[in-house]
PDB file of C-alpha atoms and ligand atoms in Angstrom:
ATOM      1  CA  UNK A   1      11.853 -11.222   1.705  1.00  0.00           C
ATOM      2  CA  UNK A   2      15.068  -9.252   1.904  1.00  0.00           C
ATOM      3  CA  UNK A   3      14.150  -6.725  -1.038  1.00  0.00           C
ATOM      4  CA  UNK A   4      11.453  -5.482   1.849  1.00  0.00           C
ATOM      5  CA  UNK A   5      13.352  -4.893   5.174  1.00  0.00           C
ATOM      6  CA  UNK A   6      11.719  -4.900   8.620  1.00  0.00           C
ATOM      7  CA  UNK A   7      13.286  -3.784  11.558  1.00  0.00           C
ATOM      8  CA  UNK A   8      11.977  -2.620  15.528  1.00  0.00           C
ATOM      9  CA  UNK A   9      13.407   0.854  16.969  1.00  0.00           C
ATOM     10  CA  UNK A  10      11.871   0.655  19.740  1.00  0.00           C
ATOM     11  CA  UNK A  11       8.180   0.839  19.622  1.00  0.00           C
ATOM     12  CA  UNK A  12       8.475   1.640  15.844  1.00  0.00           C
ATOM     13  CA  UNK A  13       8.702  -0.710  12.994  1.00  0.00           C
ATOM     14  CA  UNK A  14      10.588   0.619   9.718  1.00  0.00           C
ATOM     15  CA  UNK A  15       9.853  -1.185   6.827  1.00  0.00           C
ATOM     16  CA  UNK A  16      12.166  -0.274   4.574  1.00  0.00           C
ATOM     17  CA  UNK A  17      12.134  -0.841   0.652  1.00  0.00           C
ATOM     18  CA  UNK A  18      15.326  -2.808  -0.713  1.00  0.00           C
ATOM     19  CA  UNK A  19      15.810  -2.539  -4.256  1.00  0.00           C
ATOM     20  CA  UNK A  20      18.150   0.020  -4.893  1.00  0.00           C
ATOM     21  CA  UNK A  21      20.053  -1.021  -8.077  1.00  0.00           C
ATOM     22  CA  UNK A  22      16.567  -0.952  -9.717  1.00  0.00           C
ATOM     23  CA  UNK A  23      15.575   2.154  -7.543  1.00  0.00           C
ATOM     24  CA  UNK A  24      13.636   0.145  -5.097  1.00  0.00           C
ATOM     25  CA  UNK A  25      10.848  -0.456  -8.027  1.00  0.00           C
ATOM     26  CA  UNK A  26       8.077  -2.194  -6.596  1.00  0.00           C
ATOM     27  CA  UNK A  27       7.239  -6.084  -7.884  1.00  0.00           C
ATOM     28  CA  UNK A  28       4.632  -7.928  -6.970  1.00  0.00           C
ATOM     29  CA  UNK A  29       6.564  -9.993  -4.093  1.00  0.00           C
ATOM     30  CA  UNK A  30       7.351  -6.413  -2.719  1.00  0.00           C
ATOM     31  CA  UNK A  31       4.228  -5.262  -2.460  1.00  0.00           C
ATOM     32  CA  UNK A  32       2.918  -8.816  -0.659  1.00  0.00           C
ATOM     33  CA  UNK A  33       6.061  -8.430   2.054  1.00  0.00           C
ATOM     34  CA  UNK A  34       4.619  -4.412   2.572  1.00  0.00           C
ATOM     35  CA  UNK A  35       1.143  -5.912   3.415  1.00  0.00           C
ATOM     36  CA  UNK A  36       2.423  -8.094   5.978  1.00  0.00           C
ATOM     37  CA  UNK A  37       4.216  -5.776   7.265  1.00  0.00           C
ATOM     38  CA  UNK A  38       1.653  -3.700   7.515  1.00  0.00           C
ATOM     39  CA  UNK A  39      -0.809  -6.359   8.482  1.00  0.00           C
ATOM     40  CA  UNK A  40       1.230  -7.366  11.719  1.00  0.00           C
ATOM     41  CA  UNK A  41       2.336  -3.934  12.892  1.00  0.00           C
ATOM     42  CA  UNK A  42      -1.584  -3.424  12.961  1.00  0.00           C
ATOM     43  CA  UNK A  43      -1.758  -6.164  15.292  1.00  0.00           C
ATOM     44  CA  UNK A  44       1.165  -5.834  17.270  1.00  0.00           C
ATOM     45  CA  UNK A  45       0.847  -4.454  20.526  1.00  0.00           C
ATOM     46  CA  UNK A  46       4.435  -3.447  20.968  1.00  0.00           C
ATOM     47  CA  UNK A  47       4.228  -1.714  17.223  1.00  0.00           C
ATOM     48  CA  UNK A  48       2.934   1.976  18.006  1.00  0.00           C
ATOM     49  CA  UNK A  49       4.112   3.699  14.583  1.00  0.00           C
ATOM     50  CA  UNK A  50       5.415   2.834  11.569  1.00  0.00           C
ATOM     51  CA  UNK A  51       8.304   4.608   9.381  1.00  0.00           C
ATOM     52  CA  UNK A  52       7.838   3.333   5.500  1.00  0.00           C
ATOM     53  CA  UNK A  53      11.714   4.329   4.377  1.00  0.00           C
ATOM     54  CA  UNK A  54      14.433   3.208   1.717  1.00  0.00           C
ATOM     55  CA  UNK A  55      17.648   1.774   0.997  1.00  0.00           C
ATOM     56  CA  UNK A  56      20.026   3.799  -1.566  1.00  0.00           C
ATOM     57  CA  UNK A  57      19.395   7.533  -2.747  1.00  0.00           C
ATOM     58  CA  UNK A  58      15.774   7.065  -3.916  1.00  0.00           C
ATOM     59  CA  UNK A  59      12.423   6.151  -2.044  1.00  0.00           C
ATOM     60  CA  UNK A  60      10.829   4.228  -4.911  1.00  0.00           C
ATOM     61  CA  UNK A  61      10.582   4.821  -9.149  1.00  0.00           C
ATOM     62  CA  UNK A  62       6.739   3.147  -8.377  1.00  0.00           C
ATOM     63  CA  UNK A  63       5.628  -0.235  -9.970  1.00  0.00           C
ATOM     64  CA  UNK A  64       8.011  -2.620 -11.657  1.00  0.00           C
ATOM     65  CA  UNK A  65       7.105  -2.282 -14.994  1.00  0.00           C
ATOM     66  CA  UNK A  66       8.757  -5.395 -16.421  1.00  0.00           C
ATOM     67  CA  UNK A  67       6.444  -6.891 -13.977  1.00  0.00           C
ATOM     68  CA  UNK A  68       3.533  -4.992 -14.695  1.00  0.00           C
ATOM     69  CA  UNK A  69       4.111  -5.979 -18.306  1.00  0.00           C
ATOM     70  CA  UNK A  70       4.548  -9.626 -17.118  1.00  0.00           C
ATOM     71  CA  UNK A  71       2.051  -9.556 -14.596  1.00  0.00           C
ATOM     72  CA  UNK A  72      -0.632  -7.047 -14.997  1.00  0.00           C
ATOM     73  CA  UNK A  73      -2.661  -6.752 -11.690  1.00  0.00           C
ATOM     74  CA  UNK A  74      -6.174  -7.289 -13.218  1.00  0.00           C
ATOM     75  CA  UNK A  75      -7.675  -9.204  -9.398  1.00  0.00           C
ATOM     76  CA  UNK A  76      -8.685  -7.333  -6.620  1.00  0.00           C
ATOM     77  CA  UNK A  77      -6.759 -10.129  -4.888  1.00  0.00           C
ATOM     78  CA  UNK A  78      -3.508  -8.945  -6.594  1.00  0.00           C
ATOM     79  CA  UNK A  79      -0.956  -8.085  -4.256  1.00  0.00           C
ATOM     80  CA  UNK A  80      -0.762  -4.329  -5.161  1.00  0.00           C
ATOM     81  CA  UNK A  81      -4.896  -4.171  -4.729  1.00  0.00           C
ATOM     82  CA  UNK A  82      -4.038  -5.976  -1.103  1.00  0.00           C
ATOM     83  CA  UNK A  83      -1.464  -3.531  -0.527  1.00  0.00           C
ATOM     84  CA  UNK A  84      -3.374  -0.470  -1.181  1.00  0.00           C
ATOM     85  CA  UNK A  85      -6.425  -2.323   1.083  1.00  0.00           C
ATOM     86  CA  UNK A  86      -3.480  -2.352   3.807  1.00  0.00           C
ATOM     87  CA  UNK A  87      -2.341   1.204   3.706  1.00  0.00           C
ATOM     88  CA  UNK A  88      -6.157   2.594   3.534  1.00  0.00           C
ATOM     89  CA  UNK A  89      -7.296   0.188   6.509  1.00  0.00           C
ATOM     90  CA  UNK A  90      -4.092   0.749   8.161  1.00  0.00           C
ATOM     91  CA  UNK A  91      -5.032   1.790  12.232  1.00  0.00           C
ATOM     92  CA  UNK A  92      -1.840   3.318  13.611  1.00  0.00           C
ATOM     93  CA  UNK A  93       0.438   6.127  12.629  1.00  0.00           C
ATOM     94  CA  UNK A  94       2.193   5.891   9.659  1.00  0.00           C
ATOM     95  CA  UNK A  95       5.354   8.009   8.827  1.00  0.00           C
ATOM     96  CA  UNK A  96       7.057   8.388   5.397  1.00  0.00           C
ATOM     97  CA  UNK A  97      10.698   9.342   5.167  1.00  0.00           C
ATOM     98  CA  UNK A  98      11.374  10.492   1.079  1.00  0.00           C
ATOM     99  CA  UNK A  99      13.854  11.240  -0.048  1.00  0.00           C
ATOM    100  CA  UNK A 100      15.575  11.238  -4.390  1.00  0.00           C
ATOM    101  CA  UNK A 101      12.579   9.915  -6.543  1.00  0.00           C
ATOM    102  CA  UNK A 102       9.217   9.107  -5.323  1.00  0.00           C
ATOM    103  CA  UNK A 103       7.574   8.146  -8.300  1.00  0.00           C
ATOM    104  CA  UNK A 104       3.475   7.347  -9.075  1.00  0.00           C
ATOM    105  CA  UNK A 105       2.771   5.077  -6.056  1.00  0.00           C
ATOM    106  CA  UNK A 106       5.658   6.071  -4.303  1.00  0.00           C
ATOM    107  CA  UNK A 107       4.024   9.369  -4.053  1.00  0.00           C
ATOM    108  CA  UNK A 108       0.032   8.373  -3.934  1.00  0.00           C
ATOM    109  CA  UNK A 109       1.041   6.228  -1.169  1.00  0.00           C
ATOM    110  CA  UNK A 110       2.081   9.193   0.893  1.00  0.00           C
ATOM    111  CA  UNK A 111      -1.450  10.329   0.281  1.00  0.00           C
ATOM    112  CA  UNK A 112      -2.363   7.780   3.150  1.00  0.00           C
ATOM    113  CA  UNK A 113       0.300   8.881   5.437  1.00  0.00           C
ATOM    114  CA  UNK A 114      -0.253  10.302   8.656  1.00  0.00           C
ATOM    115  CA  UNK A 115       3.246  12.516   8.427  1.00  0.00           C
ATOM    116  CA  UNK A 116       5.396  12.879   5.231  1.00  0.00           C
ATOM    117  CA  UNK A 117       9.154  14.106   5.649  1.00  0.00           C
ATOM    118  CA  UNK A 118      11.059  14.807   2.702  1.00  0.00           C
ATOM    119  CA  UNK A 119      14.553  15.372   2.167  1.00  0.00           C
ATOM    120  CA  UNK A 120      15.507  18.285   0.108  1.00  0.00           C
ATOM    121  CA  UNK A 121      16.776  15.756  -2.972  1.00  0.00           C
ATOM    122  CA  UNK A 122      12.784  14.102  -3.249  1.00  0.00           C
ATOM    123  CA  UNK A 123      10.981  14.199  -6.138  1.00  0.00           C
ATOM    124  CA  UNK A 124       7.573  13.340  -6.629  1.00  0.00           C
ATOM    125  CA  UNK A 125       5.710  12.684  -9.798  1.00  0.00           C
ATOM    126  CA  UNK A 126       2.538  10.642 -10.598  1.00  0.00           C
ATOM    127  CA  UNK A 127       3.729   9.893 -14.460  1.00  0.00           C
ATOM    128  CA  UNK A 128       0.470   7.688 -15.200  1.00  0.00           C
ATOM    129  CA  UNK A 129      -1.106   9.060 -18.186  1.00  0.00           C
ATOM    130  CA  UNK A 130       2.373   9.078 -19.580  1.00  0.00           C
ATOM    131  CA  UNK A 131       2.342   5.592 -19.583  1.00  0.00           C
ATOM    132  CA  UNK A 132      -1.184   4.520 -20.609  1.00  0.00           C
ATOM    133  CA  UNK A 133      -2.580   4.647 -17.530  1.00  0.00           C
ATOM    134  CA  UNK A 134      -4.670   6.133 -14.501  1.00  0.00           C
ATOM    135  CA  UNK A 135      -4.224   7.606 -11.084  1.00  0.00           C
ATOM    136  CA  UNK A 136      -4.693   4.855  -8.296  1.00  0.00           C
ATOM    137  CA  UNK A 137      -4.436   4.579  -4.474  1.00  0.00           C
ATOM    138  CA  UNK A 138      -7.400   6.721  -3.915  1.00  0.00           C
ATOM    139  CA  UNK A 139      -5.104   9.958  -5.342  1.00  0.00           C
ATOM    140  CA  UNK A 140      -7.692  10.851  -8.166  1.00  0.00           C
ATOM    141  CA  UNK A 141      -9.738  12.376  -5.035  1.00  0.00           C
ATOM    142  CA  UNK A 142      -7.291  12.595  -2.132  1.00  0.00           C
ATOM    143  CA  UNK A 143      -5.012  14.648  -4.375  1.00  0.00           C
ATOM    144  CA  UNK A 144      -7.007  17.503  -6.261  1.00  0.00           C
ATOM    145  CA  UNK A 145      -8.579  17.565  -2.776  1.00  0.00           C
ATOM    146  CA  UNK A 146      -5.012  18.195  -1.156  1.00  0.00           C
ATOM    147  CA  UNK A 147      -3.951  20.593  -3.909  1.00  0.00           C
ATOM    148  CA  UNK A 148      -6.981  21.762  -5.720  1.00  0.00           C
ATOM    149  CA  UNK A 149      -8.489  20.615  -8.654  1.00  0.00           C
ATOM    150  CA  UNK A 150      -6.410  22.420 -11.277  1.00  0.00           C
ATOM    151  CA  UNK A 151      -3.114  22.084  -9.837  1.00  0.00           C
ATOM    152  CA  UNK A 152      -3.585  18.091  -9.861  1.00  0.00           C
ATOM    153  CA  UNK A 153      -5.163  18.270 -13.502  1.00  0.00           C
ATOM    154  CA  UNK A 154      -2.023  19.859 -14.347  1.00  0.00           C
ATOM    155  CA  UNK A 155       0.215  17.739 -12.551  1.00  0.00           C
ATOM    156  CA  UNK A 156      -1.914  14.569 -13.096  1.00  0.00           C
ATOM    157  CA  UNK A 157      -2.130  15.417 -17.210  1.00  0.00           C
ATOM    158  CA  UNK A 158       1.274  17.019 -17.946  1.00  0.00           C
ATOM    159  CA  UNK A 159       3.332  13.535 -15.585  1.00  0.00           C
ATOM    160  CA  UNK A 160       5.135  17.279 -13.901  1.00  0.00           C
ATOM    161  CA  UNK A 161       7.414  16.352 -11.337  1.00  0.00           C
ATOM    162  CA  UNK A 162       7.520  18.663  -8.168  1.00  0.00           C
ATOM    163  CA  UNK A 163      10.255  19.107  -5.610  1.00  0.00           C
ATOM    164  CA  UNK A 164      10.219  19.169  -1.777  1.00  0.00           C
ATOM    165  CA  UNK A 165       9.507  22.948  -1.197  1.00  0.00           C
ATOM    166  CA  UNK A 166       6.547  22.662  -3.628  1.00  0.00           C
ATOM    167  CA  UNK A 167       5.228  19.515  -1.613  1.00  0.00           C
ATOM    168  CA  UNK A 168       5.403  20.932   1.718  1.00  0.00           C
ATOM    169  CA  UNK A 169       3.661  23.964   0.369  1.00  0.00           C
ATOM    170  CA  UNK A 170       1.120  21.871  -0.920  1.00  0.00           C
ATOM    171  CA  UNK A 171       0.774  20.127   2.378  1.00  0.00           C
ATOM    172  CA  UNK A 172       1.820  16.514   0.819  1.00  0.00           C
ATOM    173  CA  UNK A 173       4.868  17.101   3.024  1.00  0.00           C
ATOM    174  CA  UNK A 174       5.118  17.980   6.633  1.00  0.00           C
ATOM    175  CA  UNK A 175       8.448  18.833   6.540  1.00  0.00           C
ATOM    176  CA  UNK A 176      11.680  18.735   5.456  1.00  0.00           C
ATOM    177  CA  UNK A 177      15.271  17.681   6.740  1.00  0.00           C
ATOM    178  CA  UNK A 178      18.606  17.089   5.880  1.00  0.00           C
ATOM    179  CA  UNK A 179      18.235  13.331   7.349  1.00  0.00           C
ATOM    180  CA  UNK A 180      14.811  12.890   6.546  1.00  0.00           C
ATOM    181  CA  UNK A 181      14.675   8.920   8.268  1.00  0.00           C
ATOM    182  CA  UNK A 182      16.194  10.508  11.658  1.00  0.00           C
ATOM    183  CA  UNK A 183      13.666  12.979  11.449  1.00  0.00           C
ATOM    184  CA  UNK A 184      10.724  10.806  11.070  1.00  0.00           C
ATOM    185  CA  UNK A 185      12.168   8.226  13.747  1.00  0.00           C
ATOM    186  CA  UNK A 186      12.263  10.970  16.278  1.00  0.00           C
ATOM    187  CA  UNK A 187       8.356  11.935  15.280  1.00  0.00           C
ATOM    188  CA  UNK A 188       7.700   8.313  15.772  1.00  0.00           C
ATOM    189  CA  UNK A 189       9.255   7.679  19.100  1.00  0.00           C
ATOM    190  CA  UNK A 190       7.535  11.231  20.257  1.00  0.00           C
ATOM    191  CA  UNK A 191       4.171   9.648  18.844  1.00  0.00           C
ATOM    192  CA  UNK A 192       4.866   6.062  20.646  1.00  0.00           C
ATOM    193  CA  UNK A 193       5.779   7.918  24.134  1.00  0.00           C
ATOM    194  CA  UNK A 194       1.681   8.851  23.807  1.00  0.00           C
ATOM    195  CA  UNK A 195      -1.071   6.905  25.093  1.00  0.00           C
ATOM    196  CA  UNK A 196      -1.294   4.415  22.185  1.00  0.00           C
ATOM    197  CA  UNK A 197      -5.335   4.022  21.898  1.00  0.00           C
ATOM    198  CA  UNK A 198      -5.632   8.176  22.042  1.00  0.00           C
ATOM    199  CA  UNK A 199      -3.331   7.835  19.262  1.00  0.00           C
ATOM    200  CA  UNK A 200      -5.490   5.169  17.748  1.00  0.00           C
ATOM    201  CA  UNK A 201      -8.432   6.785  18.278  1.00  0.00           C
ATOM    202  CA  UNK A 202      -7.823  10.431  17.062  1.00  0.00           C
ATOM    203  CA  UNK A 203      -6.789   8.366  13.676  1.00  0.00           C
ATOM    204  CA  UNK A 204      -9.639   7.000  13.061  1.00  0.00           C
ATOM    205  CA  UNK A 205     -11.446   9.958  14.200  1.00  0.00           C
ATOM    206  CA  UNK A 206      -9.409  12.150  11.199  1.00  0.00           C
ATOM    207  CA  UNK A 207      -9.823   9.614   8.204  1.00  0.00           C
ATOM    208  CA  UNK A 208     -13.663   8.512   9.210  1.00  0.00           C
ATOM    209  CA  UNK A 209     -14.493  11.584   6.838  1.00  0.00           C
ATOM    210  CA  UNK A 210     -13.649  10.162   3.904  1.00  0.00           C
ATOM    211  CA  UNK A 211     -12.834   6.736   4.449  1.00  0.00           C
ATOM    212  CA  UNK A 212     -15.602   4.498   2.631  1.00  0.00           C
ATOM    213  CA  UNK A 213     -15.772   7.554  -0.064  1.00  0.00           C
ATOM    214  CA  UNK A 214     -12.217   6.718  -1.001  1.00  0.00           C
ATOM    215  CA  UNK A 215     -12.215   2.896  -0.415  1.00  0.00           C
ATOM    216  CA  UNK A 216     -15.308   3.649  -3.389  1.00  0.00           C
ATOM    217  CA  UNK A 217     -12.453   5.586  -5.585  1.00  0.00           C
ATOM    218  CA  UNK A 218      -9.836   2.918  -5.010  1.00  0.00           C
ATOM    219  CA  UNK A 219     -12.081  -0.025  -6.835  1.00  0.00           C
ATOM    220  CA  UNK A 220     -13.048   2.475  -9.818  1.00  0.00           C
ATOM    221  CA  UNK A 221      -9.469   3.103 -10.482  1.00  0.00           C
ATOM    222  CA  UNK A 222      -8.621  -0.253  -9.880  1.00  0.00           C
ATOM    223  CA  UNK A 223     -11.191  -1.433 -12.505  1.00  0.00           C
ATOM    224  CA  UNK A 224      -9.978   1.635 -15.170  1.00  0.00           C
ATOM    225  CA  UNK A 225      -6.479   1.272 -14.187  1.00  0.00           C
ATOM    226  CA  UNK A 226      -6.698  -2.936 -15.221  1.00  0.00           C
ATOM    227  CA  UNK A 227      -8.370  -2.206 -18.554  1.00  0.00           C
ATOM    228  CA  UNK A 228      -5.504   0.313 -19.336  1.00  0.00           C
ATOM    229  CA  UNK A 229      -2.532  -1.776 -18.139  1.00  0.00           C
ATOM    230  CA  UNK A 230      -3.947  -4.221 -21.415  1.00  0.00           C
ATOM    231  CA  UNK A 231      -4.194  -1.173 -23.721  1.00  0.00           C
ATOM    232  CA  UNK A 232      -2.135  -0.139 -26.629  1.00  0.00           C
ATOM    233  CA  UNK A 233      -1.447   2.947 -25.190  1.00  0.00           C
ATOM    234  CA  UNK A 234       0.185   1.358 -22.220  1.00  0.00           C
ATOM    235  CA  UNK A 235       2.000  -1.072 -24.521  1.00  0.00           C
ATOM    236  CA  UNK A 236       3.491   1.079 -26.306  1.00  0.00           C
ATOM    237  CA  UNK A 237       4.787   3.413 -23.069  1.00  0.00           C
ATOM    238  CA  UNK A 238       6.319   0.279 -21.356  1.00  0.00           C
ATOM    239  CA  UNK A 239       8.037  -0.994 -24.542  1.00  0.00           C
ATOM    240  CA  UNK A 240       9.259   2.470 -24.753  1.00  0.00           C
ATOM    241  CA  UNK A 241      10.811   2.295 -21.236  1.00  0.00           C
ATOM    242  CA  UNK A 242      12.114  -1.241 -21.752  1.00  0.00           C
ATOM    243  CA  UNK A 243      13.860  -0.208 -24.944  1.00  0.00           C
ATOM    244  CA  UNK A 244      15.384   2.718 -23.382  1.00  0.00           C
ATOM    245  CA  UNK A 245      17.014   0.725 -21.088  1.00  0.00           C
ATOM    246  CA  UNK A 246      18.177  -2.237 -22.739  1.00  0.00           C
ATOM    247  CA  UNK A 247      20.360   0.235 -25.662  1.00  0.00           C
TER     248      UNK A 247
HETATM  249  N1  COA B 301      10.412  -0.595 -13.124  1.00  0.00           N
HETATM  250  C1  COA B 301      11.460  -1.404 -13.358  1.00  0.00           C
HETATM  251  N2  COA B 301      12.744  -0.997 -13.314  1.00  0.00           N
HETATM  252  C2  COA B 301      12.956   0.284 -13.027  1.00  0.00           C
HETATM  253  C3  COA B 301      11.919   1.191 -12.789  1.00  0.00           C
HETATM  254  C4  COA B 301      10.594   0.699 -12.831  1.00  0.00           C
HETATM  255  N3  COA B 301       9.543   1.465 -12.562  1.00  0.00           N
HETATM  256  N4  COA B 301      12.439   2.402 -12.563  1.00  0.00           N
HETATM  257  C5  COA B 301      13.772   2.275 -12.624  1.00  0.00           C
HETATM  258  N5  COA B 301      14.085   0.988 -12.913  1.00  0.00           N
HETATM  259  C6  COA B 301      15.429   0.420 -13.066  1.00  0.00           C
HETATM  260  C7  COA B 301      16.046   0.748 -14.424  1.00  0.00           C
HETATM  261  O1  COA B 301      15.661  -0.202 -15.390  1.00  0.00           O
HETATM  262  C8  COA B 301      17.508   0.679 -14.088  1.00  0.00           C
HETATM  263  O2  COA B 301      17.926  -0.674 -14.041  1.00  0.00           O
HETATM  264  P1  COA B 301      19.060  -1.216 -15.070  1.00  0.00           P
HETATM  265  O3  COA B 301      20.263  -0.366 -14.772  1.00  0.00           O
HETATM  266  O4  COA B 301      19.212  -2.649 -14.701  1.00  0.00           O
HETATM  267  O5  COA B 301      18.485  -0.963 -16.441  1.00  0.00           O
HETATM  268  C9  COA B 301      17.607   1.196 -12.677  1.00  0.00           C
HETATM  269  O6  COA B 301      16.296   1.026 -12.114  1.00  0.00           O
HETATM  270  C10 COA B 301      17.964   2.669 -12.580  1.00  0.00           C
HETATM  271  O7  COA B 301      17.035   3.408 -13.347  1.00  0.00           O
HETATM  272  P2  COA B 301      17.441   4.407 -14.551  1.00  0.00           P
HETATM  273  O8  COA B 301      16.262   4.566 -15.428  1.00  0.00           O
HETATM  274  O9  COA B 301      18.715   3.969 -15.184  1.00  0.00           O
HETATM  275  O10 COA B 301      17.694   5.768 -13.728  1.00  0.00           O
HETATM  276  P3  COA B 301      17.533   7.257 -14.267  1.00  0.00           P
HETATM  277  O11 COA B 301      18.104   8.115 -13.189  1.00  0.00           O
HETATM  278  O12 COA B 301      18.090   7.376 -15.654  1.00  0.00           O
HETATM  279  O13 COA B 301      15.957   7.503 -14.382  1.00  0.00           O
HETATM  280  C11 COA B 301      13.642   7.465 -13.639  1.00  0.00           C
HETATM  281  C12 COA B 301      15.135   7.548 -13.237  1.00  0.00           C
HETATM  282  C13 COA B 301      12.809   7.314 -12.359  1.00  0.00           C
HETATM  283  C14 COA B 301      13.263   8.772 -14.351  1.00  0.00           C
HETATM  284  C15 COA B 301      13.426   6.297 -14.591  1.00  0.00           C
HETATM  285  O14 COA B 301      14.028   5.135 -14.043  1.00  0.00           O
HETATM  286  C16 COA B 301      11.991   6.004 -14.859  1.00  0.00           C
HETATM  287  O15 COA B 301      11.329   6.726 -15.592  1.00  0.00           O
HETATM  288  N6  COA B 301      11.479   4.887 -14.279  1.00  0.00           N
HETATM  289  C17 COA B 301      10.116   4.470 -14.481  1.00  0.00           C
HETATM  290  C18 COA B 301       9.222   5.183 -13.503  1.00  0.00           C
HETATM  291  C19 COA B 301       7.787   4.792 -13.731  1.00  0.00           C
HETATM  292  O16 COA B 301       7.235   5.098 -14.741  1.00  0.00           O
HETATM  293  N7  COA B 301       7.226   4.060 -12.751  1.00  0.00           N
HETATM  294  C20 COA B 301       5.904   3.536 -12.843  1.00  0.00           C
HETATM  295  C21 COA B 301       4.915   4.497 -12.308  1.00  0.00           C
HETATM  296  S1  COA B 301       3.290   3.791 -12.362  1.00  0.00           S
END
């Protein structure tokens, strides 16, 4: 799987999305390689952290819609259901480096981050109901929860995008740096220089909370979000997008 990179720094695993000339758009063969990524850093002993980064000037422009179109992920066994199963159930830290667009799951899977650095060129945007469709990954709670409920109505109704400043000021960022990948490398070697199961443990400790309350939201949106990937609404929005760029 090359358009998903893996690569050891040390203690720290980077997976790294490779897609650029189609702005590292996630298909379904992406989103398998992230879950066994995932899956094996969880059990590998010498993996303490993980950075999630990207190739090219943009973190991710979300799903693949020609694949979505092609392939709508109707089965809890799809590999974006698996995926989002992985990131929820993942055990050890998990670092984010974003920077140009971060677009719907490329920003509701920061939402299950345990440290978000942006660069100052990211740009987030959760552009579902634009396109037919619903919030997923759990970010219909975790995110009016982060931000407040009519902040996320607004941001969640309107497809806004939002910038860096606004995201660390709504705490979906932790910070924000030039060379956002360096920055989250050096958080992750700091965090694997710790005693790994304190590190384990105070993880689970913070997400117990809300843990089975979101794995509940995930399948609810998973079920609303399948019925509306086969609506017209939807349709029509992808066609739209597919049209645009074939001109
Ligand atoms: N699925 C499939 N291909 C995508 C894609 C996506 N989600 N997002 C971008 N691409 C492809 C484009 O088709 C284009 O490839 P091409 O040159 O072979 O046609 C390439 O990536 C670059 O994208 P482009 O649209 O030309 O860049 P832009 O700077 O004009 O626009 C975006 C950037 C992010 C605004 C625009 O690409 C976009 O709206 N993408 C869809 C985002 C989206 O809705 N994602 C799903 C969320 S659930």
């Amino acid at each position: 799987m090359t358009e998903i990179t893996t690569a050891k720094r040390g203690q720290t695993l980077v997976i790294r999305f490779n897609r650029p000339e189609k702005m590292n758009a996630l298909t379904r063969d992406m989103y398998a390689g992230l879950t066994t990524a995932l899956n094996e850093a969880a059990g590998d002993f010498g993996v303490r952290s993980v950075v999630i980064t990207s190739e090219g000037e943009h973190f991710t422009a979300g799903n693949d819609i020609k694949d979505f179109m092609s392939n709508p992920p109707t089965e809890e066994s799809s590999d974006v259901a698996r995926f989002l199963a992985a990131l929820l159930e993942f055990p050890k830290p998990l670092i984010a480096a974003v920077k140009g667009n971060a677009v719907g799951v490329g920003t509701t899977m920061l939402l299950h981050c345990d440290i978000v650095v942006a660069s100052p060129s990211a740009n987030f945007s959760m552009p579902f109901t634009s396109l037919g469709l619903v919030p997923e990954a759990g970010s219909s709670k975790l995110f009016p929860e982060l931000v407040g409920y009519q902040r996320a109505a607004r941001i969640f109704m309107t497809g806004d995008s939002f910038d860096a400043t606004e995201a660390k000021e709504m705490g979906l960022v932790e910070s924000i740096a030039a060379d956002a990948e360096g920055a989250a490398l050096e958080i992750a070697e700091k965090i694997g220089n710790q005693p790994p199961q304190a590190i384990i443990n105070t993880k689970a400790l913070m997400k117990a909370g809300k843990h089975d309350a979101v794995a509940a939201v995930m399948k609810a949106e998973f079920q609303i979000f399948a019925l509306a990937l086969q609506s017209e609404e939807a349709a029509e929005a992808f066609m739209n997008f597919m049209s645009k760029r074939n001109k």
